[in-house]
N, CA, C and O atoms as a MOPAC input file, in Angstrom:
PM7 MOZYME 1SCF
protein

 N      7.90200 1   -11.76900 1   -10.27100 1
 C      7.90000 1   -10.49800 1   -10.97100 1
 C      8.60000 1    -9.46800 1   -10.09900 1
 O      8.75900 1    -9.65700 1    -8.89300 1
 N      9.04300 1    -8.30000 1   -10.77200 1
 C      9.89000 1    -7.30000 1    -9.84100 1
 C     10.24100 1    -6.27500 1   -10.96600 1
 O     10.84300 1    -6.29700 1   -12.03900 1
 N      9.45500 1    -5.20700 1   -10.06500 1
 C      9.25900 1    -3.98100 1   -10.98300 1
 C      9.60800 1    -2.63300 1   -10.28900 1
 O      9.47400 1    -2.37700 1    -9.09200 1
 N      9.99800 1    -1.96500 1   -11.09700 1
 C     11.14100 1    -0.80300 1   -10.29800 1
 C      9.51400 1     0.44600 1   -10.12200 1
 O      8.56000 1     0.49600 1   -10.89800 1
 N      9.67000 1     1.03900 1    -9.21900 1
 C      8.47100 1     2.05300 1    -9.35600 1
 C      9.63400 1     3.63500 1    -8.81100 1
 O     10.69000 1     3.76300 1    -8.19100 1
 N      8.81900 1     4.39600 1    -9.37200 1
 C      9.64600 1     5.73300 1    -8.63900 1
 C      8.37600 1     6.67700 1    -8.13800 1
 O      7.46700 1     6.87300 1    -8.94500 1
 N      8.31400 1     7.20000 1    -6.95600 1
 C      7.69800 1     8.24600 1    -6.27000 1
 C      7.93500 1     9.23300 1    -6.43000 1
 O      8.94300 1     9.39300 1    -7.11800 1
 N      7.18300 1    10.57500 1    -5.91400 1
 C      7.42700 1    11.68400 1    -6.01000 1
 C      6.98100 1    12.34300 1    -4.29400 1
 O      5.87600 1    12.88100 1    -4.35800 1
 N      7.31500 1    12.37700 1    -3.50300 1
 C      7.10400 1    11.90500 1    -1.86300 1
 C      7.36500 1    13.33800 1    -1.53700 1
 O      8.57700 1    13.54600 1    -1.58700 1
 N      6.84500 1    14.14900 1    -1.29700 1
 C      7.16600 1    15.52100 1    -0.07100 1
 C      8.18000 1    16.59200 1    -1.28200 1
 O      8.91400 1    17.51000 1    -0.91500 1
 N      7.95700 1    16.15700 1    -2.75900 1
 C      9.03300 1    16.65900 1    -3.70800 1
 C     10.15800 1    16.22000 1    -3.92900 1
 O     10.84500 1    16.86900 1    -4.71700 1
 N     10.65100 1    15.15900 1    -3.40700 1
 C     11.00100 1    14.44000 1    -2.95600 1
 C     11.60600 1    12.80800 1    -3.98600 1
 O     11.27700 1    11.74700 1    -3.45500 1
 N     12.36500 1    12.70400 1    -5.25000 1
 C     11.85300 1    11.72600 1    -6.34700 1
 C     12.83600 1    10.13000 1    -4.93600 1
 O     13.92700 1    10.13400 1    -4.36600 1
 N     11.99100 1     9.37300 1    -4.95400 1
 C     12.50700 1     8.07800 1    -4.43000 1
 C     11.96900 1     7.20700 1    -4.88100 1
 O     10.74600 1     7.25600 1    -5.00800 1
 N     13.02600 1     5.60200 1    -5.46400 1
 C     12.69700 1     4.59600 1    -5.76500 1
 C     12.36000 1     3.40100 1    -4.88900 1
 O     12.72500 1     3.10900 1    -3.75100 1
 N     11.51800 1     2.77000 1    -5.79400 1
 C     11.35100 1     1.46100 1    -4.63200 1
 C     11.62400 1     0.20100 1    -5.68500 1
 O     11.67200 1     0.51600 1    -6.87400 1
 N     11.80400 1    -1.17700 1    -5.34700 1
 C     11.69700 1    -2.15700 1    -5.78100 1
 C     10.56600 1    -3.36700 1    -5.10100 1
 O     10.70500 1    -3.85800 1    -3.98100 1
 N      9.83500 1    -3.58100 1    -5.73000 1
 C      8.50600 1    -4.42500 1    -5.37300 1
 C      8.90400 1    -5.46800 1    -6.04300 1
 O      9.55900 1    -5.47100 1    -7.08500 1
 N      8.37700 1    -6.65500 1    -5.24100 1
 C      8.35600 1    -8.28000 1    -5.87600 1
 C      7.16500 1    -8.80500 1    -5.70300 1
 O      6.42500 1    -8.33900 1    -4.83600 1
 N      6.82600 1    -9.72000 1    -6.38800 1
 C      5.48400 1   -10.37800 1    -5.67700 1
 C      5.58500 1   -10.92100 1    -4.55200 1
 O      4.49100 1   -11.27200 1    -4.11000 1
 N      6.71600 1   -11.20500 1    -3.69700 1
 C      6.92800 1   -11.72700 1    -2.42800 1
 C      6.35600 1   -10.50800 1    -1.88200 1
 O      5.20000 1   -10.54800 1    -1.46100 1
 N      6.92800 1    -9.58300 1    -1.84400 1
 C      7.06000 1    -7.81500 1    -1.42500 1
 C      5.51500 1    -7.63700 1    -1.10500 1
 O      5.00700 1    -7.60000 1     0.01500 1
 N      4.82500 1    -7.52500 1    -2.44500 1
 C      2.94900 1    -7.59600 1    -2.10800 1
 C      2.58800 1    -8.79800 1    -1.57600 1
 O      2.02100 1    -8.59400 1    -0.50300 1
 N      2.66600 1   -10.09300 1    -1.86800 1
 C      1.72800 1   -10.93800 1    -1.48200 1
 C      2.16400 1   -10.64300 1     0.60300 1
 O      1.33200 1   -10.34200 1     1.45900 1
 N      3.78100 1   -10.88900 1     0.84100 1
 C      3.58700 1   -10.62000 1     1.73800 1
 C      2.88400 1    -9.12900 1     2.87300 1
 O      2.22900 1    -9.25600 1     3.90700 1
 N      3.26900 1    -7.99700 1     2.28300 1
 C      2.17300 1    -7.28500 1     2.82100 1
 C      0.61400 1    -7.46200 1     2.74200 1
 O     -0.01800 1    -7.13700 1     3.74700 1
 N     -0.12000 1    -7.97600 1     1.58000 1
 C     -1.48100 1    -8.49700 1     2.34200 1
 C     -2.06400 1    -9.16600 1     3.37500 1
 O     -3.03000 1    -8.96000 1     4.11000 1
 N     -0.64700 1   -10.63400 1     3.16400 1
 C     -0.71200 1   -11.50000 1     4.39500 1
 C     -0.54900 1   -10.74200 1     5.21400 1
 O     -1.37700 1   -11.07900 1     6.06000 1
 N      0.23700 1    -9.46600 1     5.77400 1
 C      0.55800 1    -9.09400 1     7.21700 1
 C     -0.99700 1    -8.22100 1     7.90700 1
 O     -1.20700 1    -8.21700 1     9.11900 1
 N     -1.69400 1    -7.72400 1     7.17600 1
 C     -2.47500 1    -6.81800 1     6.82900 1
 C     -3.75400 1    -7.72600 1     7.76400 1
 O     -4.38600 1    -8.73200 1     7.44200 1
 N     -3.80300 1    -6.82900 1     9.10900 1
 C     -5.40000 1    -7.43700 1     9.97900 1
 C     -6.23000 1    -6.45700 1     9.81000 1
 O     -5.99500 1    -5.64800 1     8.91200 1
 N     -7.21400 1    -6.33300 1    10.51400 1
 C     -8.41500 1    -5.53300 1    10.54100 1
 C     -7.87400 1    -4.63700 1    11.92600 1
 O     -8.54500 1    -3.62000 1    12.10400 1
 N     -6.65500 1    -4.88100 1    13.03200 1
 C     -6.59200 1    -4.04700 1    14.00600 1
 C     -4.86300 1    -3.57800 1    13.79300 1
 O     -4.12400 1    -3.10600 1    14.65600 1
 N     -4.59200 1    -3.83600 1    12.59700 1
 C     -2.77100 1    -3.45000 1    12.25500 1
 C     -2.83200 1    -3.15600 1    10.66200 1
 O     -3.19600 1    -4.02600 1     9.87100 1
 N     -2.52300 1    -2.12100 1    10.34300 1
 C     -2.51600 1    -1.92300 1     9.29300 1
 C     -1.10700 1    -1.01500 1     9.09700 1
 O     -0.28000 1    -1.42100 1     8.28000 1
 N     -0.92300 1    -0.13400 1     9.64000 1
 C      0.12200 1     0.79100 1     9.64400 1
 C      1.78500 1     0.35100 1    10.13300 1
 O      2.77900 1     1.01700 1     9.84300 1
 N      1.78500 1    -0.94100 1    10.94200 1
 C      2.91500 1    -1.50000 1    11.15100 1
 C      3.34200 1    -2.04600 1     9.42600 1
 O      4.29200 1    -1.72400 1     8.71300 1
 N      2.03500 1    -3.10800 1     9.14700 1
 C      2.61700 1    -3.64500 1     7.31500 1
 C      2.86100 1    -2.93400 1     6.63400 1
 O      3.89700 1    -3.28600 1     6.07000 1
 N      2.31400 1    -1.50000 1     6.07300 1
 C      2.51300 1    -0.44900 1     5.67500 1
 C      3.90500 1     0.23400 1     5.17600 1
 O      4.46600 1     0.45200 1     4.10200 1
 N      4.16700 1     0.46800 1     6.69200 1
 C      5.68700 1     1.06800 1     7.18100 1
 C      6.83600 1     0.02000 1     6.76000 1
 O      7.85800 1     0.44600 1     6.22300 1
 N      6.68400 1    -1.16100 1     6.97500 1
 C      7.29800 1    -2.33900 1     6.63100 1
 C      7.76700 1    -2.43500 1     5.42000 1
 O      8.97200 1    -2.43600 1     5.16900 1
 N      6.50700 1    -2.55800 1     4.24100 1
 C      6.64600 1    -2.75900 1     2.89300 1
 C      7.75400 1    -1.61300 1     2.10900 1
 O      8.74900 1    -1.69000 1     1.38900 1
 N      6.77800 1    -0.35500 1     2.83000 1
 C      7.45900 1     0.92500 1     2.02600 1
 C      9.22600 1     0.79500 1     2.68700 1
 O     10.25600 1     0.66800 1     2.02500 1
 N      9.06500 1     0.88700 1     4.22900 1
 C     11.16100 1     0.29300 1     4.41000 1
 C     11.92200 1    -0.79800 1     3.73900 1
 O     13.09200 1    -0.64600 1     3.38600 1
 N     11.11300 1    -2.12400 1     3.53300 1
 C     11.67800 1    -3.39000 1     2.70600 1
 C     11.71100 1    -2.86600 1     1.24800 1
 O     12.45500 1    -3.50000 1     0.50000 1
 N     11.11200 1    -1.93900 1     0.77300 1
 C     11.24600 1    -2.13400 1    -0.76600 1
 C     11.90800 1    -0.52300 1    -1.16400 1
 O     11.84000 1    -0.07300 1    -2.30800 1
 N     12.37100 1     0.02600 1    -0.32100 1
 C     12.60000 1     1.69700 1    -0.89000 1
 C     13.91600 1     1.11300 1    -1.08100 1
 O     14.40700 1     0.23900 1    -0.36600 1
 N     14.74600 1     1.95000 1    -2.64600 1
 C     16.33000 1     1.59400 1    -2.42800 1
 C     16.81200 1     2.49400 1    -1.70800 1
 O     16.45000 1     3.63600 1    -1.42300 1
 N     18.26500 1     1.42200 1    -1.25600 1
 C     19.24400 1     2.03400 1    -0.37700 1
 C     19.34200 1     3.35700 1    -0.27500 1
 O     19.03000 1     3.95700 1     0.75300 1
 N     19.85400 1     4.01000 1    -1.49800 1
 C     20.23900 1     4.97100 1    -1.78500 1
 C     19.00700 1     6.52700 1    -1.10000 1
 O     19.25600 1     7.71300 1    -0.88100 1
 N     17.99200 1     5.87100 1    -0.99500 1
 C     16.53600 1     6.69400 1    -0.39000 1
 C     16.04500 1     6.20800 1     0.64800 1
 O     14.82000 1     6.33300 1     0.65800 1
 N     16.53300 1     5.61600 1     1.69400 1
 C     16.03800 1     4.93400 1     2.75800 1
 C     16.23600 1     5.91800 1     3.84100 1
 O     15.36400 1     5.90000 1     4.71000 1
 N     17.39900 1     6.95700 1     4.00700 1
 C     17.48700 1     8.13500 1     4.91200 1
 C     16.52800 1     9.01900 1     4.38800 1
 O     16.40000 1     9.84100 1     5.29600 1
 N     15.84200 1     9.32000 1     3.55200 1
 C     15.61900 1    10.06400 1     3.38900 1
 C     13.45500 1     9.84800 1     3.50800 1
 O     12.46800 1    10.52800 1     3.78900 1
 N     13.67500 1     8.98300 1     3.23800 1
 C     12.38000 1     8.34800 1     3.34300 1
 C     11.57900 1     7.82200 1     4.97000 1
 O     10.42800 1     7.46900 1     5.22400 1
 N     12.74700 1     7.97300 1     5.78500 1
 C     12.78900 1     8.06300 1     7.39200 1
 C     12.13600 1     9.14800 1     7.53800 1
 O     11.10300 1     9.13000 1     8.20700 1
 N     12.47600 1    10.02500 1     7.09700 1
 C     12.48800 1    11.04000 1     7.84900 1
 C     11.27900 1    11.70900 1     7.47100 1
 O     11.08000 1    12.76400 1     8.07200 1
 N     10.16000 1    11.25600 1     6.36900 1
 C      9.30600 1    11.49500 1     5.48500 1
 C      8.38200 1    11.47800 1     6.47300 1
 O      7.58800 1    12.25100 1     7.01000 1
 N      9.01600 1     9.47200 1     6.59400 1
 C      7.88000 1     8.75200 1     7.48100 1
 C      7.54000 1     9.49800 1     8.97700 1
 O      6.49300 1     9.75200 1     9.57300 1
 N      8.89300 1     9.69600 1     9.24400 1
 C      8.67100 1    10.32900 1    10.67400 1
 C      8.10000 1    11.84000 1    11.19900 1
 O      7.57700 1    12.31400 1    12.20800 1
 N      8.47900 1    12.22400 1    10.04200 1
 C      7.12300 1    13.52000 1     9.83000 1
 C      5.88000 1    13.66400 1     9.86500 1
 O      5.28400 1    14.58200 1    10.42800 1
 N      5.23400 1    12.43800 1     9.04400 1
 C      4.15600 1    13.00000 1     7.87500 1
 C      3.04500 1    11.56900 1     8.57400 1
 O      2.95600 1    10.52500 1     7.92900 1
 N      2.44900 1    11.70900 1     9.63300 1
 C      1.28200 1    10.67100 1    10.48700 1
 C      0.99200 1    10.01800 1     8.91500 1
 O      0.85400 1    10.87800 1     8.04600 1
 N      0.91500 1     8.99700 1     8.59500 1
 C     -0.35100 1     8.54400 1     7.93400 1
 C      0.13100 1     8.66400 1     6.26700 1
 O     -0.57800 1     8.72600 1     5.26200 1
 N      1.74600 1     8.67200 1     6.41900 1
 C      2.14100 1     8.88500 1     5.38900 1
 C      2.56100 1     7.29000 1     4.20600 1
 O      2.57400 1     7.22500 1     2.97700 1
 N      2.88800 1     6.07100 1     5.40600 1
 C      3.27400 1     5.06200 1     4.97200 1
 C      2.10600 1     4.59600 1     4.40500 1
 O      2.08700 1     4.29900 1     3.21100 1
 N      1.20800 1     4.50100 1     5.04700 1
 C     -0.46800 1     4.22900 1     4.51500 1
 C     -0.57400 1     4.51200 1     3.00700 1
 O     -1.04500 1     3.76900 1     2.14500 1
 N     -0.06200 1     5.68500 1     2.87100 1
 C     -0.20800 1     6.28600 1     1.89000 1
 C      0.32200 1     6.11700 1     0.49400 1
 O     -0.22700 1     6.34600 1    -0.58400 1
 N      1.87600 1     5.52600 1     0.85600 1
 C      2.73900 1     5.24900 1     0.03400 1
 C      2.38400 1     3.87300 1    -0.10000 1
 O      1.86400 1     3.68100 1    -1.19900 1
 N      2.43800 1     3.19700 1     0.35900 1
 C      2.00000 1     1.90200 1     0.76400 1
 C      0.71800 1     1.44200 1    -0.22200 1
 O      0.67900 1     0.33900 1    -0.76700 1
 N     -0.18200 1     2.32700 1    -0.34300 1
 C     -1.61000 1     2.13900 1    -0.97900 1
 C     -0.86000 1     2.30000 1    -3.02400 1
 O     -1.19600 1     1.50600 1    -3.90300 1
 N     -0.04300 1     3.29600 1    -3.21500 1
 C      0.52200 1     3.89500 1    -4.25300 1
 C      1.34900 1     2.39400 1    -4.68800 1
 O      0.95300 1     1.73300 1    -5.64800 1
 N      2.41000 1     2.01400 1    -3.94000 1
 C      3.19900 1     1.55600 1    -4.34500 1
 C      2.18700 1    -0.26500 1    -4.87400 1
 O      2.28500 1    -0.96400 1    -5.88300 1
 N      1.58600 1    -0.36100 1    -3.99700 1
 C      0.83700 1    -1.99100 1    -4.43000 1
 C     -0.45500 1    -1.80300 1    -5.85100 1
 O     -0.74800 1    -2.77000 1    -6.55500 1
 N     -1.08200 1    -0.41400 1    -6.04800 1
 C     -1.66200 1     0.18600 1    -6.82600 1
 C     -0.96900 1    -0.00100 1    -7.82600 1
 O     -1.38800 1    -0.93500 1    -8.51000 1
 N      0.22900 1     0.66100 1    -8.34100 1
 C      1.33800 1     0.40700 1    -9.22800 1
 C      1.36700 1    -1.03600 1    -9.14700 1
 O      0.47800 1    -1.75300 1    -9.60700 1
 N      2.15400 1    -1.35000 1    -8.69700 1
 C      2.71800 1    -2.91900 1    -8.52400 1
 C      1.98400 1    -3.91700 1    -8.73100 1
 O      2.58400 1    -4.86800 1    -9.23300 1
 N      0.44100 1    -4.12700 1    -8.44800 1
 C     -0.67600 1    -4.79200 1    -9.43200 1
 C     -1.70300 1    -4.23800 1    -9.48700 1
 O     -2.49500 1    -4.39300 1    -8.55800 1
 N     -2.17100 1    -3.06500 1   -11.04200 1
 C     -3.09800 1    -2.63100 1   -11.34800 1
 C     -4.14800 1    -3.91300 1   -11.30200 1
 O     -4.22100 1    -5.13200 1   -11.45600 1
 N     -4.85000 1    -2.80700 1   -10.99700 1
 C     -6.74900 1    -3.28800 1   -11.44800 1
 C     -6.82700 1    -3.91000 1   -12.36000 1
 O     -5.97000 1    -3.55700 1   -13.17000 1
 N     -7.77500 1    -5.17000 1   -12.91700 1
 C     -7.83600 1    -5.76300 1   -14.44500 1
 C     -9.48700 1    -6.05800 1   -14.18500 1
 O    -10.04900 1    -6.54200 1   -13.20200 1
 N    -10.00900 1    -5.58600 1   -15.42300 1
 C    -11.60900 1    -5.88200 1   -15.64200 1
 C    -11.99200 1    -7.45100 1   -15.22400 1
 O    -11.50100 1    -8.37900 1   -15.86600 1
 N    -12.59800 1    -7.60900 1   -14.47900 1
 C    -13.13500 1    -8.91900 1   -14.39100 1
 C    -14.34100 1    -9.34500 1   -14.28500 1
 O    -14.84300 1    -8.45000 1   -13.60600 1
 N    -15.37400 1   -10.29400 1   -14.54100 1
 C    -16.95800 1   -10.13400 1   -14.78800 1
 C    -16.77800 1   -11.49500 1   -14.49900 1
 O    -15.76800 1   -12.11300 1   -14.16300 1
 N    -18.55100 1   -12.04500 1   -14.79000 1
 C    -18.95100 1   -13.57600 1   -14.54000 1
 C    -19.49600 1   -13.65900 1   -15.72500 1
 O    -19.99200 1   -12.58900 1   -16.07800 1
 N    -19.61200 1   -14.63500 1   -16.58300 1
 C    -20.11500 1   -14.43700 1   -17.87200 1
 C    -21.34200 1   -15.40800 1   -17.41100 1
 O    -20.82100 1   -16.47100 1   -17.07300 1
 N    -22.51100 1   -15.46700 1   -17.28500 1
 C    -23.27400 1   -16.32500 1   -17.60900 1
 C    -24.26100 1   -16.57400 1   -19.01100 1
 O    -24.97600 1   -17.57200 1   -19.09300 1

């Protein structure tokens, strides 16, 4: 799957492209003592070209910002679905 998402970042409109490679591999990268390296990763591997300067410089501003985008962009990329146990 591969789905175009667009942000709205610091006022800021930038696109990204997500795959299921894109998420499954950021969970896999994702420990309990690294979180912000996968983060930064996902949101640089998947922002397009065309917004990648500009999205530097977001990152390099804004502490705690990839986290952020990062949480948005996999949110989008696979919503929530109701799930239960039927007994």
């Amino acid at each position: 799957m591969k789905k175009q998402i667009t942000l709205v970042i610091a006022a800021v409109t930038i696109g990204f492209t997500m795959t299921t490679d894109d998420y499954n591999g950021y969970l896999n990268e994702i420990m309990p003592d690294n979180k912000v390296a996968p983060a930064y990763n996902l949101v640089m591997r998947t922002v397009d070209a065309e917004h990648k300067e500009e999205l530097r410089s977001i990152l390099d501003t804004s502490p705690g910002a990839a986290l952020q985008i990062a949480g948005l962009l996999t949110q989008e990329f696979a919503p929530s679905i109701a799930i239960s146990v039927k007994k």
